[in-house]
């Protein structure tokens, strides 16, 4: 495999893994319930 | 070859990747902090012994100021450079947060949260950041760049709410807002990375902003694009504002509502990127038509099927995937047709339409519920508007009006 392509693939995999971990962690805070108590409404975009 | 004629590569902080990353960070912070404001409604109102109207009015005013100021700040950024506008916007945003943390006067609170943060948002929001990104990336990469920056903004919205929640857990709301104000002030140096004017502006050539504005206002496609973006605002404000109450009325708990909103937030990040990427491969007007057609089908199925956790989550995933995917496509289409020089101003006008739609979505949802005792008319209206939005994108003439101007001067 082309070394630069392999490097890119590793970078993408690490980035995707890190982003996935952060997303899962943020998601867990959403559904844990305590944040819900603070929110009377959820603002839009 | 004589060395003085060799082309030098730009410093790393002027490369498109660095500008996209910096723009994404600015957008994530600006949109994220604004998105977490709902957390402070109760503690602020309790501390000052206010009703909820004062906080609510300040947020409503913020939306109005943001929308009305956006075309102006976009035009200033197009003319004088985005760096100055982002710096001023970030400073006003930080000042607004500082006022929010320190004042106990309702009028000053509205000045801080409504006016200063509203102006700050217009200086650090989509139009200005997309404008500078558009001028620093090659045309064939523009849509992907918008998608990445839009995904960063979406991620900020998704992630900053829990951050605010944790700050409130670590101290009181004054502590949380102070931390956010310091964070926003710390962002100011990033504005220097996003500085620089379009080459044609710097050299004083090309059409002025007035003729560009006239040209856009005479372009039927631009007006249809604004109309479609208005429908987007209608959906993205009506659903998050009224969905929890609708689910509660339908016998589901607040937890399902929260999970649905989290799913919209998470899939919005994916959808924003994906739509930007798709915009680089397919015609944007057709992608926008597809987005609204998909929304119409998803909303119709949601309304017709019995409400359950599964249908709510499926609707949330589909809506999330199409949520802010409209942003890179709409801004990309504006840049494709009119060129990147005045994209800040022209997308700012489209964004004003979006904010008017947002206002109508939030307000009509409550008003029609009070009149009829149900959300049926609003769901029907949302579906009808989605179909109208899908249809209005089809006849848009997306042919560029002139040659692409030169890339930005570093």
GROMACS .gro file of C-alpha atoms in nm:
model
  455
    1UNK     CA    1   0.000   0.000   0.000
    2UNK     CA    2   0.113   0.354  -0.075
    3UNK     CA    3   0.273   0.489   0.251
    4UNK     CA    4   0.102   0.828   0.223
    5UNK     CA    5  -0.234   0.660   0.171
    6UNK     CA    6  -0.172   0.436   0.475
    7UNK     CA    7  -0.082   0.745   0.681
    8UNK     CA    8  -0.402   0.915   0.570
    9UNK     CA    9  -0.610   0.609   0.654
   10UNK     CA   10  -0.458   0.587   1.003
   11UNK     CA   11  -0.525   0.957   1.060
   12UNK     CA   12  -0.886   0.921   0.943
   13UNK     CA   13  -0.936   0.612   1.163
   14UNK     CA   14  -0.793   0.785   1.472
   15UNK     CA   15  -0.997   1.099   1.401
   16UNK     CA   16  -1.317   0.901   1.348
   17UNK     CA   17  -1.256   0.697   1.664
   18UNK     CA   18  -1.193   1.009   1.871
   19UNK     CA   19  -1.499   1.184   1.730
   20UNK     CA   20  -1.710   0.873   1.791
   21UNK     CA   21  -1.591   0.855   2.151
   22UNK     CA   22  -1.670   1.223   2.214
   23UNK     CA   23  -2.010   1.190   2.045
   24UNK     CA   24  -2.096   0.884   2.257
   25UNK     CA   25  -1.988   1.064   2.573
   26UNK     CA   26  -2.191   1.376   2.489
   27UNK     CA   27  -2.489   1.157   2.399
   28UNK     CA   28  -2.466   0.980   2.737
   29UNK     CA   29  -2.489   1.318   2.913
   30UNK     CA   30  -2.800   1.401   2.712
   31UNK     CA   31  -2.983   1.087   2.815
   32UNK     CA   32  -2.866   1.067   3.175
   33UNK     CA   33  -3.163   1.274   3.287
   34UNK     CA   34  -3.005   1.541   3.505
   35UNK     CA   35  -2.962   1.784   3.215
   36UNK     CA   36  -3.327   1.737   3.131
   37UNK     CA   37  -3.422   1.894   3.463
   38UNK     CA   38  -3.237   2.211   3.374
   39UNK     CA   39  -3.397   2.255   3.033
   40UNK     CA   40  -3.742   2.402   3.008
   41UNK     CA   41  -3.712   2.428   2.632
   42UNK     CA   42  -3.450   2.318   2.384
   43UNK     CA   43  -3.339   2.600   2.158
   44UNK     CA   44  -3.334   2.546   1.784
   45UNK     CA   45  -3.077   2.644   1.528
   46UNK     CA   46   1.473   3.001  -1.290
   47UNK     CA   47   1.527   3.327  -1.109
   48UNK     CA   48   1.439   3.274  -0.743
   49UNK     CA   49   1.241   3.597  -0.721
   50UNK     CA   50   0.986   3.455  -0.969
   51UNK     CA   51   0.933   3.131  -0.777
   52UNK     CA   52   0.589   3.088  -0.623
   53UNK     CA   53   0.612   3.050  -0.248
   54UNK     CA   54   0.363   2.831  -0.067
   55UNK     CA   55   0.157   3.022   0.193
   56UNK     CA   56   0.240   2.992   0.563
   57UNK     CA   57   0.052   2.711   0.738
   58UNK     CA   58  -0.193   2.950   0.902
   59UNK     CA   59  -0.305   3.074   0.558
   60UNK     CA   60  -0.365   2.728   0.414
   61UNK     CA   61  -0.726   2.627   0.336
   62UNK     CA   62  -0.715   2.343   0.592
   63UNK     CA   63  -0.610   2.579   0.871
   64UNK     CA   64  -0.873   2.836   0.771
   65UNK     CA   65  -1.145   2.570   0.756
   66UNK     CA   66  -1.041   2.440   1.103
   67UNK     CA   67  -1.029   2.790   1.254
   68UNK     CA   68  -1.361   2.887   1.096
   69UNK     CA   69  -1.511   2.565   1.230
   70UNK     CA   70  -1.386   2.640   1.580
   71UNK     CA   71  -1.526   2.994   1.575
   72UNK     CA   72  -1.862   2.867   1.451
   73UNK     CA   73  -1.872   2.579   1.702
   74UNK     CA   74  -1.812   2.816   1.994
   75UNK     CA   75  -2.048   3.089   1.875
   76UNK     CA   76  -2.337   2.857   1.790
   77UNK     CA   77  -2.268   2.621   2.079
   78UNK     CA   78  -2.277   2.886   2.352
   79UNK     CA   79  -2.592   3.034   2.205
   80UNK     CA   80  -2.750   2.691   2.183
   81UNK     CA   81  -2.693   2.627   2.556
   82UNK     CA   82  -2.883   2.942   2.666
   83UNK     CA   83  -3.192   2.740   2.756
   84UNK     CA   84  -2.999   2.598   3.053
   85UNK     CA   85  -2.985   2.937   3.220
   86UNK     CA   86  -3.350   3.036   3.196
   87UNK     CA   87  -3.451   2.893   3.533
   88UNK     CA   88  -3.145   2.984   3.748
   89UNK     CA   89  -3.124   3.340   3.609
   90UNK     CA   90  -3.497   3.400   3.656
   91UNK     CA   91  -3.487   3.255   4.010
   92UNK     CA   92  -3.180   3.456   4.116
   93UNK     CA   93  -3.325   3.788   4.005
   94UNK     CA   94  -3.677   3.697   4.107
   95UNK     CA   95  -3.796   3.760   3.751
   96UNK     CA   96  -4.071   3.589   3.560
   97UNK     CA   97  -3.958   3.385   3.261
   98UNK     CA   98  -4.074   3.655   3.024
   99UNK     CA   99  -3.761   3.869   3.068
  100UNK     CA  100  -3.525   3.587   2.972
  101UNK     CA  101  -3.758   3.473   2.696
  102UNK     CA  102  -3.785   3.823   2.553
  103UNK     CA  103  -3.405   3.864   2.559
  104UNK     CA  104  -3.361   3.542   2.357
  105UNK     CA  105  -3.636   3.646   2.114
  106UNK     CA  106  -3.466   3.986   2.074
  107UNK     CA  107  -3.133   3.808   2.021
  108UNK     CA  108  -3.279   3.609   1.730
  109UNK     CA  109  -3.425   3.923   1.577
  110UNK     CA  110  -3.104   4.126   1.611
  111UNK     CA  111  -2.899   3.833   1.478
  112UNK     CA  112  -3.119   3.795   1.169
  113UNK     CA  113  -3.149   4.168   1.095
  114UNK     CA  114  -2.778   4.237   1.147
  115UNK     CA  115  -2.655   3.937   0.946
  116UNK     CA  116  -2.676   4.088   0.595
  117UNK     CA  117  -2.504   4.405   0.721
  118UNK     CA  118  -2.221   4.226   0.904
  119UNK     CA  119  -2.186   3.994   0.604
  120UNK     CA  120  -2.151   4.295   0.372
  121UNK     CA  121  -1.896   4.459   0.605
  122UNK     CA  122  -1.697   4.133   0.615
  123UNK     CA  123  -1.709   4.112   0.234
  124UNK     CA  124  -1.585   4.469   0.207
  125UNK     CA  125  -1.339   4.510   0.495
  126UNK     CA  126  -1.240   4.151   0.565
  127UNK     CA  127  -1.390   3.881   0.784
  128UNK     CA  128  -1.115   3.902   1.047
  129UNK     CA  129  -1.222   4.244   1.173
  130UNK     CA  130  -1.588   4.147   1.180
  131UNK     CA  131  -1.517   3.820   1.364
  132UNK     CA  132  -1.297   4.006   1.614
  133UNK     CA  133  -1.564   4.270   1.678
  134UNK     CA  134  -1.837   4.003   1.687
  135UNK     CA  135  -1.643   3.789   1.935
  136UNK     CA  136  -1.573   4.094   2.155
  137UNK     CA  137  -1.943   4.194   2.155
  138UNK     CA  138  -2.041   3.833   2.229
  139UNK     CA  139  -1.800   3.817   2.527
  140UNK     CA  140  -1.921   4.158   2.649
  141UNK     CA  141  -2.283   4.044   2.622
  142UNK     CA  142  -2.206   3.736   2.831
  143UNK     CA  143  -2.024   3.955   3.087
  144UNK     CA  144  -2.330   4.182   3.109
  145UNK     CA  145  -2.552   3.876   3.147
  146UNK     CA  146  -2.339   3.753   3.438
  147UNK     CA  147  -2.323   4.084   3.622
  148UNK     CA  148  -2.645   4.280   3.573
  149UNK     CA  149  -2.962   4.254   3.775
  150UNK     CA  150  -3.142   4.514   3.567
  151UNK     CA  151  -3.392   4.371   3.313
  152UNK     CA  152  -3.320   4.643   3.056
  153UNK     CA  153  -2.945   4.590   3.074
  154UNK     CA  154  -3.003   4.215   3.061
  155UNK     CA  155  -3.189   4.261   2.734
  156UNK     CA  156  -2.915   4.488   2.602
  157UNK     CA  157  -2.650   4.226   2.691
  158UNK     CA  158  -2.825   3.903   2.592
  159UNK     CA  159  -3.052   4.042   2.323
  160UNK     CA  160  -2.854   4.314   2.148
  161UNK     CA  161  -2.484   4.247   2.221
  162UNK     CA  162  -2.495   3.868   2.187
  163UNK     CA  163  -2.727   3.903   1.885
  164UNK     CA  164  -2.475   4.134   1.715
  165UNK     CA  165  -2.193   3.903   1.827
  166UNK     CA  166  -2.365   3.608   1.665
  167UNK     CA  167  -2.405   3.796   1.338
  168UNK     CA  168  -2.030   3.867   1.341
  169UNK     CA  169  -1.923   3.512   1.422
  170UNK     CA  170  -2.199   3.310   1.252
  171UNK     CA  171  -2.243   3.117   0.929
  172UNK     CA  172  -2.242   3.404   0.679
  173UNK     CA  173  -1.917   3.567   0.784
  174UNK     CA  174  -1.727   3.241   0.838
  175UNK     CA  175  -1.858   3.085   0.515
  176UNK     CA  176  -1.763   3.405   0.332
  177UNK     CA  177  -1.398   3.381   0.432
  178UNK     CA  178  -1.386   3.003   0.372
  179UNK     CA  179  -1.542   3.051   0.025
  180UNK     CA  180  -1.264   3.290  -0.069
  181UNK     CA  181  -0.983   3.060   0.045
  182UNK     CA  182  -1.076   2.726  -0.108
  183UNK     CA  183  -1.086   2.628  -0.476
  184UNK     CA  184  -1.433   2.627  -0.630
  185UNK     CA  185  -1.448   2.247  -0.666
  186UNK     CA  186  -1.373   2.205  -0.293
  187UNK     CA  187  -1.605   2.480  -0.169
  188UNK     CA  188  -1.908   2.267  -0.091
  189UNK     CA  189  -1.701   2.012   0.102
  190UNK     CA  190  -1.535   2.297   0.296
  191UNK     CA  191  -1.878   2.442   0.381
  192UNK     CA  192  -1.988   2.095   0.490
  193UNK     CA  193  -1.690   2.055   0.724
  194UNK     CA  194  -1.734   2.402   0.876
  195UNK     CA  195  -2.110   2.346   0.905
  196UNK     CA  196  -2.048   2.011   1.076
  197UNK     CA  197  -1.819   2.188   1.326
  198UNK     CA  198  -2.098   2.436   1.400
  199UNK     CA  199  -2.345   2.151   1.439
  200UNK     CA  200  -2.103   1.970   1.669
  201UNK     CA  201  -2.072   2.288   1.878
  202UNK     CA  202  -2.450   2.297   1.916
  203UNK     CA  203  -2.455   1.931   2.013
  204UNK     CA  204  -2.161   1.942   2.256
  205UNK     CA  205  -2.190   2.282   2.426
  206UNK     CA  206  -2.519   2.198   2.594
  207UNK     CA  207  -2.359   1.924   2.809
  208UNK     CA  208  -2.059   2.153   2.867
  209UNK     CA  209  -2.295   2.419   3.005
  210UNK     CA  210  -2.464   2.152   3.212
  211UNK     CA  211  -2.128   2.050   3.363
  212UNK     CA  212  -2.031   2.411   3.432
  213UNK     CA  213  -2.359   2.455   3.618
  214UNK     CA  214  -2.273   2.145   3.817
  215UNK     CA  215  -1.929   2.285   3.907
  216UNK     CA  216  -2.056   2.626   4.023
  217UNK     CA  217  -2.352   2.858   3.992
  218UNK     CA  218  -2.480   3.012   3.668
  219UNK     CA  219  -2.269   3.327   3.714
  220UNK     CA  220  -1.959   3.103   3.720
  221UNK     CA  221  -2.076   2.918   3.408
  222UNK     CA  222  -2.147   3.237   3.211
  223UNK     CA  223  -1.817   3.392   3.324
  224UNK     CA  224  -1.627   3.086   3.196
  225UNK     CA  225  -1.812   3.113   2.864
  226UNK     CA  226  -1.734   3.487   2.839
  227UNK     CA  227  -1.363   3.418   2.901
  228UNK     CA  228  -1.370   3.136   2.644
  229UNK     CA  229  -1.526   3.366   2.386
  230UNK     CA  230  -1.269   3.638   2.462
  231UNK     CA  231  -0.989   3.380   2.427
  232UNK     CA  232  -1.121   3.305   2.079
  233UNK     CA  233  -1.051   3.660   1.957
  234UNK     CA  234  -0.694   3.593   1.829
  235UNK     CA  235  -0.843   3.336   1.589
  236UNK     CA  236  -0.988   3.632   1.398
  237UNK     CA  237  -0.639   3.714   1.269
  238UNK     CA  238  -0.623   3.376   1.095
  239UNK     CA  239  -0.948   3.463   0.915
  240UNK     CA  240  -0.838   3.813   0.810
  241UNK     CA  241  -0.787   3.927   0.452
  242UNK     CA  242  -1.010   4.066   0.180
  243UNK     CA  243  -1.110   3.928  -0.158
  244UNK     CA  244  -0.840   4.018  -0.409
  245UNK     CA  245  -1.088   4.203  -0.631
  246UNK     CA  246  -1.204   4.417  -0.336
  247UNK     CA  247  -0.847   4.489  -0.227
  248UNK     CA  248  -0.764   4.601  -0.582
  249UNK     CA  249  -1.085   4.801  -0.618
  250UNK     CA  250  -1.216   4.604  -0.918
  251UNK     CA  251  -1.537   4.414  -0.987
  252UNK     CA  252  -1.899   4.510  -0.916
  253UNK     CA  253  -1.983   4.688  -0.592
  254UNK     CA  254  -2.209   4.550  -0.320
  255UNK     CA  255  -2.503   4.760  -0.440
  256UNK     CA  256  -2.501   4.614  -0.789
  257UNK     CA  257  -2.449   4.263  -0.645
  258UNK     CA  258  -2.747   4.318  -0.420
  259UNK     CA  259  -2.957   4.447  -0.711
  260UNK     CA  260  -2.850   4.151  -0.920
  261UNK     CA  261  -2.952   3.907  -0.644
  262UNK     CA  262  -3.287   4.076  -0.588
  263UNK     CA  263  -3.364   4.047  -0.960
  264UNK     CA  264  -3.259   3.682  -0.968
  265UNK     CA  265  -3.570   3.467  -0.927
  266UNK     CA  266  -3.357   3.174  -0.812
  267UNK     CA  267  -3.215   3.373  -0.521
  268UNK     CA  268  -3.564   3.462  -0.399
  269UNK     CA  269  -3.672   3.098  -0.425
  270UNK     CA  270  -3.361   2.997  -0.234
  271UNK     CA  271  -3.447   3.241   0.045
  272UNK     CA  272  -3.802   3.101   0.051
  273UNK     CA  273  -3.669   2.745   0.087
  274UNK     CA  274  -3.430   2.850   0.362
  275UNK     CA  275  -3.721   3.018   0.542
  276UNK     CA  276  -3.900   2.682   0.551
  277UNK     CA  277  -3.583   2.527   0.694
  278UNK     CA  278  -3.593   2.783   0.977
  279UNK     CA  279  -3.961   2.705   1.033
  280UNK     CA  280  -3.886   2.332   1.080
  281UNK     CA  281  -3.569   2.370   1.285
  282UNK     CA  282  -3.738   2.597   1.537
  283UNK     CA  283  -4.085   2.442   1.552
  284UNK     CA  284  -3.965   2.085   1.609
  285UNK     CA  285  -3.716   2.135   1.895
  286UNK     CA  286  -3.935   2.392   2.068
  287UNK     CA  287  -4.260   2.197   2.056
  288UNK     CA  288  -4.160   1.831   2.014
  289UNK     CA  289  -4.110   1.758   2.387
  290UNK     CA  290  -4.456   1.900   2.464
  291UNK     CA  291  -4.610   1.706   2.172
  292UNK     CA  292  -4.455   1.382   2.294
  293UNK     CA  293  -4.574   1.451   2.646
  294UNK     CA  294  -4.929   1.510   2.511
  295UNK     CA  295  -4.899   1.179   2.322
  296UNK     CA  296  -4.816   0.985   2.638
  297UNK     CA  297  -4.438   0.962   2.603
  298UNK     CA  298  -4.198   1.086   2.870
  299UNK     CA  299  -3.961   1.380   2.867
  300UNK     CA  300  -3.674   1.130   2.839
  301UNK     CA  301  -3.788   1.022   2.491
  302UNK     CA  302  -3.804   1.388   2.393
  303UNK     CA  303  -3.451   1.444   2.517
  304UNK     CA  304  -3.318   1.136   2.334
  305UNK     CA  305  -3.494   1.253   2.017
  306UNK     CA  306  -3.330   1.594   2.044
  307UNK     CA  307  -2.991   1.434   2.111
  308UNK     CA  308  -3.037   1.215   1.802
  309UNK     CA  309  -3.122   1.521   1.593
  310UNK     CA  310  -2.807   1.691   1.727
  311UNK     CA  311  -2.577   1.393   1.665
  312UNK     CA  312  -2.706   1.310   1.317
  313UNK     CA  313  -2.700   1.679   1.228
  314UNK     CA  314  -2.319   1.668   1.253
  315UNK     CA  315  -2.309   1.375   1.008
  316UNK     CA  316  -2.575   1.530   0.782
  317UNK     CA  317  -2.401   1.869   0.759
  318UNK     CA  318  -2.077   1.708   0.646
  319UNK     CA  319  -2.250   1.464   0.413
  320UNK     CA  320  -2.458   1.734   0.243
  321UNK     CA  321  -2.147   1.947   0.192
  322UNK     CA  322  -1.968   1.649   0.036
  323UNK     CA  323  -2.267   1.562  -0.183
  324UNK     CA  324  -2.285   1.927  -0.292
  325UNK     CA  325  -1.942   1.884  -0.450
  326UNK     CA  326  -2.066   1.594  -0.663
  327UNK     CA  327  -2.429   1.672  -0.748
  328UNK     CA  328  -2.628   1.983  -0.831
  329UNK     CA  329  -2.710   2.159  -0.506
  330UNK     CA  330  -3.060   2.265  -0.603
  331UNK     CA  331  -3.162   1.901  -0.652
  332UNK     CA  332  -3.002   1.801  -0.321
  333UNK     CA  333  -3.199   2.077  -0.147
  334UNK     CA  334  -3.519   1.957  -0.315
  335UNK     CA  335  -3.440   1.602  -0.195
  336UNK     CA  336  -3.378   1.725   0.162
  337UNK     CA  337  -3.721   1.887   0.182
  338UNK     CA  338  -3.892   1.593   0.009
  339UNK     CA  339  -3.733   1.356   0.263
  340UNK     CA  340  -3.847   1.582   0.548
  341UNK     CA  341  -4.202   1.581   0.405
  342UNK     CA  342  -4.208   1.199   0.389
  343UNK     CA  343  -4.056   1.161   0.739
  344UNK     CA  344  -4.298   1.409   0.895
  345UNK     CA  345  -4.598   1.253   0.717
  346UNK     CA  346  -4.501   0.906   0.841
  347UNK     CA  347  -4.443   1.042   1.192
  348UNK     CA  348  -4.787   1.204   1.203
  349UNK     CA  349  -4.974   0.910   1.050
  350UNK     CA  350  -4.809   0.629   1.248
  351UNK     CA  351  -4.898   0.573   1.615
  352UNK     CA  352  -4.653   0.769   1.831
  353UNK     CA  353  -4.396   0.540   1.994
  354UNK     CA  354  -4.033   0.567   2.101
  355UNK     CA  355  -3.928   0.390   1.779
  356UNK     CA  356  -4.115   0.626   1.545
  357UNK     CA  357  -3.989   0.928   1.739
  358UNK     CA  358  -3.626   0.812   1.719
  359UNK     CA  359  -3.654   0.727   1.347
  360UNK     CA  360  -3.805   1.067   1.273
  361UNK     CA  361  -3.530   1.232   1.480
  362UNK     CA  362  -3.254   1.050   1.289
  363UNK     CA  363  -3.397   1.144   0.948
  364UNK     CA  364  -3.461   1.503   1.053
  365UNK     CA  365  -3.110   1.520   1.205
  366UNK     CA  366  -2.952   1.404   0.880
  367UNK     CA  367  -3.134   1.680   0.690
  368UNK     CA  368  -3.127   1.943   0.970
  369UNK     CA  369  -2.849   2.190   0.885
  370UNK     CA  370  -2.744   2.011   0.568
  371UNK     CA  371  -2.933   2.294   0.400
  372UNK     CA  372  -2.669   2.543   0.519
  373UNK     CA  373  -2.364   2.430   0.311
  374UNK     CA  374  -2.593   2.370   0.011
  375UNK     CA  375  -2.775   2.705   0.028
  376UNK     CA  376  -2.458   2.904   0.092
  377UNK     CA  377  -2.277   2.698  -0.172
  378UNK     CA  378  -2.548   2.772  -0.427
  379UNK     CA  379  -2.527   3.145  -0.347
  380UNK     CA  380  -2.150   3.133  -0.399
  381UNK     CA  381  -2.187   2.927  -0.719
  382UNK     CA  382  -2.435   3.172  -0.876
  383UNK     CA  383  -2.301   3.506  -0.755
  384UNK     CA  384  -1.936   3.420  -0.683
  385UNK     CA  385  -1.767   3.420  -0.344
  386UNK     CA  386  -1.705   3.795  -0.319
  387UNK     CA  387  -2.037   3.894  -0.162
  388UNK     CA  388  -2.137   3.558  -0.023
  389UNK     CA  389  -2.134   3.701   0.332
  390UNK     CA  390  -2.396   3.964   0.248
  391UNK     CA  391  -2.610   3.749   0.018
  392UNK     CA  392  -2.612   3.445   0.245
  393UNK     CA  393  -2.683   3.691   0.528
  394UNK     CA  394  -3.005   3.788   0.347
  395UNK     CA  395  -3.096   3.421   0.308
  396UNK     CA  396  -3.022   3.375   0.677
  397UNK     CA  397  -3.256   3.662   0.764
  398UNK     CA  398  -3.526   3.464   0.581
  399UNK     CA  399  -3.428   3.159   0.787
  400UNK     CA  400  -3.468   3.356   1.109
  401UNK     CA  401  -3.812   3.484   1.004
  402UNK     CA  402  -3.908   3.121   0.941
  403UNK     CA  403  -3.770   3.031   1.285
  404UNK     CA  404  -3.978   3.303   1.447
  405UNK     CA  405  -4.292   3.179   1.271
  406UNK     CA  406  -4.219   2.815   1.359
  407UNK     CA  407  -4.177   2.883   1.731
  408UNK     CA  408  -4.460   3.135   1.758
  409UNK     CA  409  -4.721   2.970   1.536
  410UNK     CA  410  -4.661   2.637   1.713
  411UNK     CA  411  -4.771   2.790   2.043
  412UNK     CA  412  -5.040   3.016   1.898
  413UNK     CA  413  -5.213   2.741   1.696
  414UNK     CA  414  -5.191   2.502   1.990
  415UNK     CA  415  -5.362   2.757   2.214
  416UNK     CA  416  -5.634   2.810   1.951
  417UNK     CA  417  -5.702   2.447   1.862
  418UNK     CA  418  -5.565   2.245   2.154
  419UNK     CA  419  -5.343   2.034   1.929
  420UNK     CA  420  -5.038   2.045   1.703
  421UNK     CA  421  -5.223   1.886   1.407
  422UNK     CA  422  -5.239   2.206   1.202
  423UNK     CA  423  -4.870   2.275   1.267
  424UNK     CA  424  -4.765   1.927   1.156
  425UNK     CA  425  -4.980   1.964   0.844
  426UNK     CA  426  -4.830   2.306   0.777
  427UNK     CA  427  -4.477   2.168   0.826
  428UNK     CA  428  -4.543   1.892   0.570
  429UNK     CA  429  -4.704   2.131   0.320
  430UNK     CA  430  -4.417   2.379   0.354
  431UNK     CA  431  -4.162   2.099   0.310
  432UNK     CA  432  -4.333   2.004  -0.019
  433UNK     CA  433  -4.341   2.369  -0.130
  434UNK     CA  434  -3.971   2.407  -0.042
  435UNK     CA  435  -3.886   2.090  -0.237
  436UNK     CA  436  -4.071   2.227  -0.539
  437UNK     CA  437  -3.929   2.581  -0.534
  438UNK     CA  438  -3.570   2.461  -0.559
  439UNK     CA  439  -3.630   2.278  -0.888
  440UNK     CA  440  -3.665   2.581  -1.122
  441UNK     CA  441  -3.368   2.770  -0.973
  442UNK     CA  442  -3.127   2.877  -1.245
  443UNK     CA  443  -2.795   2.778  -1.084
  444UNK     CA  444  -2.574   2.894  -1.371
  445UNK     CA  445  -2.292   3.125  -1.251
  446UNK     CA  446  -2.359   3.487  -1.341
  447UNK     CA  447  -1.997   3.578  -1.403
  448UNK     CA  448  -1.643   3.444  -1.394
  449UNK     CA  449  -1.504   3.338  -1.055
  450UNK     CA  450  -1.305   3.625  -0.903
  451UNK     CA  451  -0.951   3.572  -0.782
  452UNK     CA  452  -0.880   3.394  -0.455
  453UNK     CA  453  -0.829   3.594  -0.138
  454UNK     CA  454  -0.519   3.802  -0.088
  455UNK     CA  455  -0.322   3.680   0.211
   0.00000   0.00000   0.00000
